[in-house]
mmCIF file of C-alpha atoms (C1' of nucleotides) in Angstrom:
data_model
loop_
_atom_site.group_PDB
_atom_site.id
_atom_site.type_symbol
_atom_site.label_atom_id
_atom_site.label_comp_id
_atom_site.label_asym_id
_atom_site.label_seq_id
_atom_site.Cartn_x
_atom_site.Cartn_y
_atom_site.Cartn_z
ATOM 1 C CA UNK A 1350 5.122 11.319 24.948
ATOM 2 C CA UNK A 1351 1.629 10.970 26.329
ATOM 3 C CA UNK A 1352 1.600 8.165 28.694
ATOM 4 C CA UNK A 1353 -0.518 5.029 27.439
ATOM 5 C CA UNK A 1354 -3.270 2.672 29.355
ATOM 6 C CA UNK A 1355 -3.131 -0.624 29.689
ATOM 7 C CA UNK A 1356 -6.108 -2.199 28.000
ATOM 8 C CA UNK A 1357 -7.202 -5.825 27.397
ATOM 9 C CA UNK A 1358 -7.722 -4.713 23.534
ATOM 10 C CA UNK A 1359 -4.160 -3.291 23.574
ATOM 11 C CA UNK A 1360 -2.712 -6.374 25.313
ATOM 12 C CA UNK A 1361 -4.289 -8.647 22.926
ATOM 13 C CA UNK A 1362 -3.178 -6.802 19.395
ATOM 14 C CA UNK A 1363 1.063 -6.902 21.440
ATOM 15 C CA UNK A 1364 0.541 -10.544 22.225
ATOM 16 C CA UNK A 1365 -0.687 -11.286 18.759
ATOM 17 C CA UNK A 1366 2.290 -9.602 17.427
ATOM 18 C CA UNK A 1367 4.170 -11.513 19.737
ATOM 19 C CA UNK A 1368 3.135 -14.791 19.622
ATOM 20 C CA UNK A 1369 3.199 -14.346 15.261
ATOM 21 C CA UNK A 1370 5.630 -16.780 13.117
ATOM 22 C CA UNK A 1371 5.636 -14.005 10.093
ATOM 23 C CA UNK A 1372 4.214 -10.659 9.367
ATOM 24 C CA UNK A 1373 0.952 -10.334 9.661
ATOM 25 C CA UNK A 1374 -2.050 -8.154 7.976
ATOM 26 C CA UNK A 1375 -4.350 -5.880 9.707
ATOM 27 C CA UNK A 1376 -7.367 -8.028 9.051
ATOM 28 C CA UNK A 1377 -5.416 -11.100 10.454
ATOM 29 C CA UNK A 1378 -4.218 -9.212 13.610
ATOM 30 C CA UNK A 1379 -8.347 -8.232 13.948
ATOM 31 C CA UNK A 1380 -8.984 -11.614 13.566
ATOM 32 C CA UNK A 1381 -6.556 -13.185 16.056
ATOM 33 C CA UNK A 1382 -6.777 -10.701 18.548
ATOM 34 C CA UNK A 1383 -10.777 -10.464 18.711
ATOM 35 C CA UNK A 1384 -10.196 -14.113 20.052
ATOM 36 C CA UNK A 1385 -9.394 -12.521 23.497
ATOM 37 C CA UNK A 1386 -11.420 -9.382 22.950
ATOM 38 C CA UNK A 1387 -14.434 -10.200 20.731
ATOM 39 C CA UNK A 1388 -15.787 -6.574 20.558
ATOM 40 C CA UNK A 1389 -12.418 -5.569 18.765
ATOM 41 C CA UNK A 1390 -12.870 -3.069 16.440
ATOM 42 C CA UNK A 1391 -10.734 -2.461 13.110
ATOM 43 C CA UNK A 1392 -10.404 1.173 14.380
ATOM 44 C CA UNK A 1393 -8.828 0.055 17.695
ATOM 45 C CA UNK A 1394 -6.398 -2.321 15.865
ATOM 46 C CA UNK A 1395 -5.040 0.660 13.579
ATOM 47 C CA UNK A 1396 -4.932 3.292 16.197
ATOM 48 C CA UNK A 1397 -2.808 0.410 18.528
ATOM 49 C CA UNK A 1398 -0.610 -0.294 15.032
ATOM 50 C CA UNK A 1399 0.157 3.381 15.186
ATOM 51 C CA UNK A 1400 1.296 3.957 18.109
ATOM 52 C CA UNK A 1401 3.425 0.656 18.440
ATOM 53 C CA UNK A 1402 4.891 2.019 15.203
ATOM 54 C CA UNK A 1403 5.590 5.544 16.473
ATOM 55 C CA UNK A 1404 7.125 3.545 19.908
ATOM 56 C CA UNK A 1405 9.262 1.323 17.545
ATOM 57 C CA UNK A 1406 7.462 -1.749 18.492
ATOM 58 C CA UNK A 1407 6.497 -3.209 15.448
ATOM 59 C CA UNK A 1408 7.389 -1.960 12.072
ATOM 60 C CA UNK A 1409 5.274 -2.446 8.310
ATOM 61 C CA UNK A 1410 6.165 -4.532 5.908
ATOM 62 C CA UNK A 1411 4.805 -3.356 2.651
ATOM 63 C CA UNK A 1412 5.434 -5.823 -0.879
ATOM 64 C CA UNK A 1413 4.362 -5.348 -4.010
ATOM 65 C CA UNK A 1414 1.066 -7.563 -4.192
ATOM 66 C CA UNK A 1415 0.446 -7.961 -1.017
ATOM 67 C CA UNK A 1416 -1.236 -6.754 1.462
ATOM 68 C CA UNK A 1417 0.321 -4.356 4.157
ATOM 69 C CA UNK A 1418 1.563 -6.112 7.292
ATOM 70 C CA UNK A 1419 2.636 -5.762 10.347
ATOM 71 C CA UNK A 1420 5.451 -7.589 12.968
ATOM 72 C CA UNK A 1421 6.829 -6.975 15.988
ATOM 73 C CA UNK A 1422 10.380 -5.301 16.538
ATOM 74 C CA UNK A 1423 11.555 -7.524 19.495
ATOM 75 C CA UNK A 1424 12.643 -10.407 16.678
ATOM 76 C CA UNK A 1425 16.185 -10.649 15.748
ATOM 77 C CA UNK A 1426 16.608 -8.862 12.521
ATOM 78 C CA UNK A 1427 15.510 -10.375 9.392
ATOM 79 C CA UNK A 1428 14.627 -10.171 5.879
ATOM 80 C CA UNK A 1429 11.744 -11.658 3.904
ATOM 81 C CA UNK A 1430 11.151 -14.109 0.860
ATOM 82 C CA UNK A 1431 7.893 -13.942 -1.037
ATOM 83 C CA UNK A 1432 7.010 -16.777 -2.875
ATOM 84 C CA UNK A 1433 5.528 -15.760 -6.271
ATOM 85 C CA UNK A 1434 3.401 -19.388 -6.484
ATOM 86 C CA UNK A 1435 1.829 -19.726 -3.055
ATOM 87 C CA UNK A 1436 2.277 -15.824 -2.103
ATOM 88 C CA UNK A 1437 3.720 -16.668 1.505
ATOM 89 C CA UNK A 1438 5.402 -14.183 3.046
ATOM 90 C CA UNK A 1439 8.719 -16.385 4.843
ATOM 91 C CA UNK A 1440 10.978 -14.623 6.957
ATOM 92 C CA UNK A 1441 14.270 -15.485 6.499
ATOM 93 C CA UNK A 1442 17.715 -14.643 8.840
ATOM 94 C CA UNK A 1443 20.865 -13.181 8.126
ATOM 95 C CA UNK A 1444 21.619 -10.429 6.684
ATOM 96 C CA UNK A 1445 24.556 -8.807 4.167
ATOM 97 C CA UNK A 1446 27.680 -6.451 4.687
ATOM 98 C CA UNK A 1447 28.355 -4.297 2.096
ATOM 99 C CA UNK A 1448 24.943 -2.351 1.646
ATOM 100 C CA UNK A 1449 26.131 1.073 2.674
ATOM 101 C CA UNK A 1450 28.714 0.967 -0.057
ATOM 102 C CA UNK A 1451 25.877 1.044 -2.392
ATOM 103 C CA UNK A 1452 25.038 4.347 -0.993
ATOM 104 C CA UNK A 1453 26.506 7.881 -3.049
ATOM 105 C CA UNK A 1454 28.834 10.410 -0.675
ATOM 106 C CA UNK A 1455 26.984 11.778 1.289
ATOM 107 C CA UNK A 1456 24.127 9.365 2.168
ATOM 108 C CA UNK A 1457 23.708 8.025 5.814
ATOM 109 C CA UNK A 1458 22.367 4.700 6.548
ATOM 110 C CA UNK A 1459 20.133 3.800 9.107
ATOM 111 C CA UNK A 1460 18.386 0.970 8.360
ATOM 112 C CA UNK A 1461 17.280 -1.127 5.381
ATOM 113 C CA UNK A 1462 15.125 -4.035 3.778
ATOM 114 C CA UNK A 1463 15.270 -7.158 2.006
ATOM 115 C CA UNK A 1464 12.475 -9.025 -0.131
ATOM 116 C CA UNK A 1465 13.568 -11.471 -1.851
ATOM 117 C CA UNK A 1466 11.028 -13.455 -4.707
ATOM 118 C CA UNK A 1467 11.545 -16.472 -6.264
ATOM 119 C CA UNK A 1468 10.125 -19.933 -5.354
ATOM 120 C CA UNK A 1469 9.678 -21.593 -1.579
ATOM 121 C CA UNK A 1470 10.977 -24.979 -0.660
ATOM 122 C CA UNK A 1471 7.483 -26.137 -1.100
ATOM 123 C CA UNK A 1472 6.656 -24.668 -4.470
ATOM 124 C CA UNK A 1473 10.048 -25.287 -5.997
ATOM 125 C CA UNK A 1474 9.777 -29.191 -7.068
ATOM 126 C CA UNK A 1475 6.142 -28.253 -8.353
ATOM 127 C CA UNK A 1476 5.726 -26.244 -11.803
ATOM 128 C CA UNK A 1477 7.392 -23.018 -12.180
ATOM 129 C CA UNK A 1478 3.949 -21.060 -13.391
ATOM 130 C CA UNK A 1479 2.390 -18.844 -10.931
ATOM 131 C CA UNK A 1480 -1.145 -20.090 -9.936
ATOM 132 C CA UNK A 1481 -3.450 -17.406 -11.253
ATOM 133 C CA UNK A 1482 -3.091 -13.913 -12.777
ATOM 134 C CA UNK A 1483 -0.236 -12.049 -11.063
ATOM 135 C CA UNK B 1493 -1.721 -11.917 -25.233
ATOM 136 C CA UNK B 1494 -4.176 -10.108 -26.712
ATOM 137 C CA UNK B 1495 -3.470 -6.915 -28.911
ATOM 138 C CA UNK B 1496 -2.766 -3.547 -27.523
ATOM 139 C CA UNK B 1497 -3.859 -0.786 -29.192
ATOM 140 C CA UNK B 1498 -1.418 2.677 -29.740
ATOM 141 C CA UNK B 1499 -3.306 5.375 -28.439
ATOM 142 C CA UNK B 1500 -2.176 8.809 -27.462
ATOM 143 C CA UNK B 1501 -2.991 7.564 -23.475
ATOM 144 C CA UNK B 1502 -1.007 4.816 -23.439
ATOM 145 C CA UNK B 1503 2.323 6.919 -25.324
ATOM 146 C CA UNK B 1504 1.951 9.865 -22.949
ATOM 147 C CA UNK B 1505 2.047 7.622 -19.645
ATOM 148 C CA UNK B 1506 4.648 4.875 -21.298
ATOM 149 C CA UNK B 1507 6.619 8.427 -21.843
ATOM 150 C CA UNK B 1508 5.824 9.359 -18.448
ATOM 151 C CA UNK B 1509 7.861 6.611 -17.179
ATOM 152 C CA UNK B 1510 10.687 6.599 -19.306
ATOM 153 C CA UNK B 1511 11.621 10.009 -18.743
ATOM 154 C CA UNK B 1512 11.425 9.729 -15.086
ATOM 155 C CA UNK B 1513 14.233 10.022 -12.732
ATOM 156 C CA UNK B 1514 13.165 7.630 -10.374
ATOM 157 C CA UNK B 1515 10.012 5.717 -8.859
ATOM 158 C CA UNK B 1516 6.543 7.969 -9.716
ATOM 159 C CA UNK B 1517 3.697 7.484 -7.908
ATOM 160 C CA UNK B 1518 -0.258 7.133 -9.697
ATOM 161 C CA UNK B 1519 -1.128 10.859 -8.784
ATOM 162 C CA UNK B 1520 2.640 11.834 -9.994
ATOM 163 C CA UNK B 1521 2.134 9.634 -13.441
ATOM 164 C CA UNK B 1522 -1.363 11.289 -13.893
ATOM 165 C CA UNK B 1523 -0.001 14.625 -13.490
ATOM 166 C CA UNK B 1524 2.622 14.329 -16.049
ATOM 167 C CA UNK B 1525 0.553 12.517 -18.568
ATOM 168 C CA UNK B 1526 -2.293 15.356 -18.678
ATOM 169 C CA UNK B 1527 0.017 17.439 -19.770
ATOM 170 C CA UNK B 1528 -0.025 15.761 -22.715
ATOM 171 C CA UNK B 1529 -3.311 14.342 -23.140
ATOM 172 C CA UNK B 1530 -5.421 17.024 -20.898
ATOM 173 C CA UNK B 1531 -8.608 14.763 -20.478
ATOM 174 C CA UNK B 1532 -7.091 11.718 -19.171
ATOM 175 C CA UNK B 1533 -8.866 10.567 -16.580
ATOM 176 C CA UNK B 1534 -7.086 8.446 -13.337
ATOM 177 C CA UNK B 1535 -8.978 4.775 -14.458
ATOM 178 C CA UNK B 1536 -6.740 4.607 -17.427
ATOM 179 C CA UNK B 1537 -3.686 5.629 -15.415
ATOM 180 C CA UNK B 1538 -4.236 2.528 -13.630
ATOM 181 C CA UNK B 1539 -5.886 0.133 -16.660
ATOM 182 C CA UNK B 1540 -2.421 1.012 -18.466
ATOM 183 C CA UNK B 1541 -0.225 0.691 -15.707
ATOM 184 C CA UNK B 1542 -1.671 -2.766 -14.763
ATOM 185 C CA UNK B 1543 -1.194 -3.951 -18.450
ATOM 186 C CA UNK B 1544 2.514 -2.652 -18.338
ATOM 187 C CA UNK B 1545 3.034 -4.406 -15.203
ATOM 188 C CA UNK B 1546 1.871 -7.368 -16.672
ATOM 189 C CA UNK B 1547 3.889 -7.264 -19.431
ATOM 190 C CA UNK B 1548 6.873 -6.434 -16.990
ATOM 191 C CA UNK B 1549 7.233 -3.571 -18.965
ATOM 192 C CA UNK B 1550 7.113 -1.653 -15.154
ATOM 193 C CA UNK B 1551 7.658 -3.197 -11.311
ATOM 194 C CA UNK B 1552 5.734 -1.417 -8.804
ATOM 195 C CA UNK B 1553 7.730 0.091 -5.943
ATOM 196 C CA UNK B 1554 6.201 -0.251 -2.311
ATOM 197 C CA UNK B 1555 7.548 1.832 0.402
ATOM 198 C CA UNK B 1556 6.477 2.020 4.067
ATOM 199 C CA UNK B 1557 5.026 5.449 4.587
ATOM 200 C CA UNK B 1558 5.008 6.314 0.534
ATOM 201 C CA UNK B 1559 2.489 6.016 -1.905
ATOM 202 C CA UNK B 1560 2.754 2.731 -4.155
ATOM 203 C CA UNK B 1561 4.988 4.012 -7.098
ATOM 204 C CA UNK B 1562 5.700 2.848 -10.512
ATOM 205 C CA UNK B 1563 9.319 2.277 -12.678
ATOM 206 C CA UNK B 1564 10.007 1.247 -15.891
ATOM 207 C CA UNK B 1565 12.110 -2.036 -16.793
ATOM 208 C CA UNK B 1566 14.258 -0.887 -18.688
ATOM 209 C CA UNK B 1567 15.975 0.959 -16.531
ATOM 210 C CA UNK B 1568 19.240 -0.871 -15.136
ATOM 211 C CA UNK B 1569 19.023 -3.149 -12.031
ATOM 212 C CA UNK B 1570 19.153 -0.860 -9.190
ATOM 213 C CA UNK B 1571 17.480 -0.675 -5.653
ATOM 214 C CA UNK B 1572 16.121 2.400 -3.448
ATOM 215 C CA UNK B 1573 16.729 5.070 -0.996
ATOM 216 C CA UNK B 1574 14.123 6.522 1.237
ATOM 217 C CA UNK B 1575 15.127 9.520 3.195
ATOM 218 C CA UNK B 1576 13.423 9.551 6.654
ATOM 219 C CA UNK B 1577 13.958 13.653 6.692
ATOM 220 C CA UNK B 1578 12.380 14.641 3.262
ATOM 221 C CA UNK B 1579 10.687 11.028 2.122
ATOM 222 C CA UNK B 1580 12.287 11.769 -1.174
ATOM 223 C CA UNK B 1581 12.583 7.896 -2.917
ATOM 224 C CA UNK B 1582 15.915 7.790 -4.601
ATOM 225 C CA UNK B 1583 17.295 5.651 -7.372
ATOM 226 C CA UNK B 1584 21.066 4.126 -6.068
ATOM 227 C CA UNK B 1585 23.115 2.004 -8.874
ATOM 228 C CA UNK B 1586 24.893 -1.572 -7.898
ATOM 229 C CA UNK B 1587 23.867 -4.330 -6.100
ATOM 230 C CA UNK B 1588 25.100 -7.191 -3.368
ATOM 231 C CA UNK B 1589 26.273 -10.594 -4.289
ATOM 232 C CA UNK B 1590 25.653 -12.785 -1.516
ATOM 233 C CA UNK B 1591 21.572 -12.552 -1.020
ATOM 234 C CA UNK B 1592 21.416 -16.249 -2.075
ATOM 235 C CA UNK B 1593 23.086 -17.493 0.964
ATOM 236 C CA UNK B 1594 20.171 -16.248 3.173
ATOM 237 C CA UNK B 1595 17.756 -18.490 1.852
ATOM 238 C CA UNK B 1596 17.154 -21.788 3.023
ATOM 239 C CA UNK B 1597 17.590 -25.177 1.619
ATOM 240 C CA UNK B 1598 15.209 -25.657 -0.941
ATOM 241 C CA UNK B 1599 14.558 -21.944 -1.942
ATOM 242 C CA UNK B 1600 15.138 -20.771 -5.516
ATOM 243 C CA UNK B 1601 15.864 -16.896 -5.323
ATOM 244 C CA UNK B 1602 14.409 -15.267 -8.521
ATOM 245 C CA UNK B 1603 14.414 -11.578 -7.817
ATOM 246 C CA UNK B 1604 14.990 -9.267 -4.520
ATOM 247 C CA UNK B 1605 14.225 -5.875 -4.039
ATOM 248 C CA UNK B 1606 16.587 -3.205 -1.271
ATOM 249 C CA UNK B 1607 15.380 -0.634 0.325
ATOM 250 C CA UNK B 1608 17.656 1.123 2.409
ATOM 251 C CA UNK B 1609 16.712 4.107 4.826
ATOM 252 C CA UNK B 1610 18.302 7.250 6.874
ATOM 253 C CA UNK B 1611 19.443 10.430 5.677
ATOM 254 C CA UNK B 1612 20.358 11.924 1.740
ATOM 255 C CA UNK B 1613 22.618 13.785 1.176
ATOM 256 C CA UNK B 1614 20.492 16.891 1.309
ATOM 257 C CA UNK B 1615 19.709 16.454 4.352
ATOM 258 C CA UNK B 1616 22.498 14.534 6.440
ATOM 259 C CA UNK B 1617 24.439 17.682 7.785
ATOM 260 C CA UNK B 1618 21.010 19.303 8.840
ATOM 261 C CA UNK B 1619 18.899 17.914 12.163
ATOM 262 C CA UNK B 1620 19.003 14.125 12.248
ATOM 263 C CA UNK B 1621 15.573 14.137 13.671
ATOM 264 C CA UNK B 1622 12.079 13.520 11.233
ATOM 265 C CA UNK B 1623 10.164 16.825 9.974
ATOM 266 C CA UNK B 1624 6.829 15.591 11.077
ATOM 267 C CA UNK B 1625 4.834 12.316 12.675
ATOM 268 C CA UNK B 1626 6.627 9.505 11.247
ATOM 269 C "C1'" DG C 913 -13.136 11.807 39.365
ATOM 270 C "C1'" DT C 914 -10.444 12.855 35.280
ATOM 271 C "C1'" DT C 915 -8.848 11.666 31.014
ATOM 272 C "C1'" DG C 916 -7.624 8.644 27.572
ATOM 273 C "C1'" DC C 917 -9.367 4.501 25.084
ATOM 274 C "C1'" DT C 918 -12.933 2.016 22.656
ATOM 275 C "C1'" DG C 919 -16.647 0.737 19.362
ATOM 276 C "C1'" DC C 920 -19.484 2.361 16.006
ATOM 277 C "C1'" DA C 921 -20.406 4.701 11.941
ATOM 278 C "C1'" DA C 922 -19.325 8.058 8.679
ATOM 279 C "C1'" DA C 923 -15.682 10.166 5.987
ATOM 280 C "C1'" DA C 924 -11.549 10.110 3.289
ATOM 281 C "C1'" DA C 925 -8.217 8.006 0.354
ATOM 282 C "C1'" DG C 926 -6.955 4.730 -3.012
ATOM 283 C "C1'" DT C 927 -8.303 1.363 -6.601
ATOM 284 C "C1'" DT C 928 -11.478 -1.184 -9.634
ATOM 285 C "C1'" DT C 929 -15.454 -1.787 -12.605
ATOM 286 C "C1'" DG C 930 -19.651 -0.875 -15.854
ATOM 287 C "C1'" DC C 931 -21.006 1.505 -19.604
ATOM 288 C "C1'" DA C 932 -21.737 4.304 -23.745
ATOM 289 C "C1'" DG C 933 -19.237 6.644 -27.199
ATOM 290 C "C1'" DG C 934 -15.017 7.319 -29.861
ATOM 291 C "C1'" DA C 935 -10.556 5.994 -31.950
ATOM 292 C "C1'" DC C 936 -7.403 2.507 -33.819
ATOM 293 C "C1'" DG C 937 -6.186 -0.545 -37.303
ATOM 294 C "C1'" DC D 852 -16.357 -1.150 -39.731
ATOM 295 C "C1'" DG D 853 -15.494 -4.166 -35.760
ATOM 296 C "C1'" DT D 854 -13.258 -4.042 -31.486
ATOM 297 C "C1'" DC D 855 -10.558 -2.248 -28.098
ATOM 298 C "C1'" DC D 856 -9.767 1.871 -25.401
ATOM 299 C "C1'" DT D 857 -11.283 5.908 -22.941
ATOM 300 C "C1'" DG D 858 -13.597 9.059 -19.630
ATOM 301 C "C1'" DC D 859 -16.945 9.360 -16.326
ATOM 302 C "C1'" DA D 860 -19.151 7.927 -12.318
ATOM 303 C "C1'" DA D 861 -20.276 4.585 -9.135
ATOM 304 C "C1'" DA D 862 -18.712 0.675 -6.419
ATOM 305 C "C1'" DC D 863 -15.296 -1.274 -3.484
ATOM 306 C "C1'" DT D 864 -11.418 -1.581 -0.354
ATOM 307 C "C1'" DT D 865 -8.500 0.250 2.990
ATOM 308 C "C1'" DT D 866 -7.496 3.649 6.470
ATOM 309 C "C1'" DT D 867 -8.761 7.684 9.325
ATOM 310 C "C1'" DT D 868 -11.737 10.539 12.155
ATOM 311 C "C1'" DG D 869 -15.760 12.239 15.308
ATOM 312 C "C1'" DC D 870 -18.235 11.205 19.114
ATOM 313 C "C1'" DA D 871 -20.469 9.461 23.282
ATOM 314 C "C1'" DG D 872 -19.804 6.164 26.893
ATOM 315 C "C1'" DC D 873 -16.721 3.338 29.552
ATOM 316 C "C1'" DA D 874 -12.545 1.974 31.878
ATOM 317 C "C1'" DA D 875 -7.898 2.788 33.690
ATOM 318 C "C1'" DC D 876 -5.404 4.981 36.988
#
DNA sequence: GTTGCTGCAAAAAGTTTGCAGGACG
DNA sequence: CGTCCTGCAAACTTTTTGCAGCAAC
């Protein structure tokens, strides 16, 4: 475990994470963080993602037709909800029990994920279509 | 909807998919498909794969740390294993009741996706720890 | 002062698109 | 025989890497 500097750009892309209500893209972590640190590169960002991943600090969250994204460990555990008309990614609490009696002998669980699709509080009331081509 | 043609292509990768035993990714599909139609080229992997989708003939299967990877429909409703040791994706049966409850008011659940994580079979009783950078 | 970190730009990987010719119906 | 589909190659998008200079410690 090499030890790590404390930079402003490194700083910047943790508080980002930090201060985030919901997952997050690279391109909107860029974005937020070169706020603090104008001369942020994507580079930077990407190299800082990988190491907070390898140190457990953040994990990805990858769903289908979207883009990849990133959030910080620190937040209670939760699952996600992707709404298939507005395309927000929600995070949503709780959890359920009885996932590691899906598993076959044999299998160890460690961890897991939820996405769950359907239609947010906001889109709900309005038509069911999706917007454009999905 | 407009027509779709039956070319050789388009059986070989549909084929592709059915026989699989679990999620293929585009590189995996292409593979299999040449060996029926030699000259396919990696464009119409995706041009066919895309219409499929959109005919929800197949869901696409995103995994942190995995290629994007493709399924047929028809299959039964099932979820997915990723093994941290040997990143093998694996097909598990059965499902969990109670995912409604985690959404808020408001929220109309349509679809969900599991993906749970740790150690196959295979490789349980050996080292618990990763084979590479992970 | 040493060494790791950063920004830039180029490279690599993954996906989409334009086009001319061929195959399906 | 018209139209859609295909393969090829180029364009695009996303992610990684090389390198010289700077900053952290």
């Amino acid at each position: 475990m090499p030890k790590t500097r404390d930079t402003p750009q490194r700083r910047a892309i943790a508080a980002v994470l930090e201060r985030a209500e919901g997952p997050l893209s690279v391109h909107d972590i860029l974005q937020r963080a070169q706020r603090e640190v104008p001369r942020l590169g994507i580079a930077t960002v990407y190299r800082v993602l990988a190491e907070l991943r390898r140190a457990r600090a953040v994990v990805s969250v990858e769903v289908a037709g979207h883009p990849v994204c990133y959030e910080a460990t620190r937040r209670a555990h939760h699952h996600h909800f992707h709404c298939r008309r507005c395309r927000t990614l929600y995070d949503v609490g709780g959890c359920v029990a009885e996932l590691a009696s899906l598993l076959p002998r044999g299998f160890q669980l460690e961890d897991h994920e939820i996405v769950l699709r359907g239609l947010c509080a906001r889109c709900a009331p309005l038509s069911p279509a999706a917007p454009s081509g999905g």
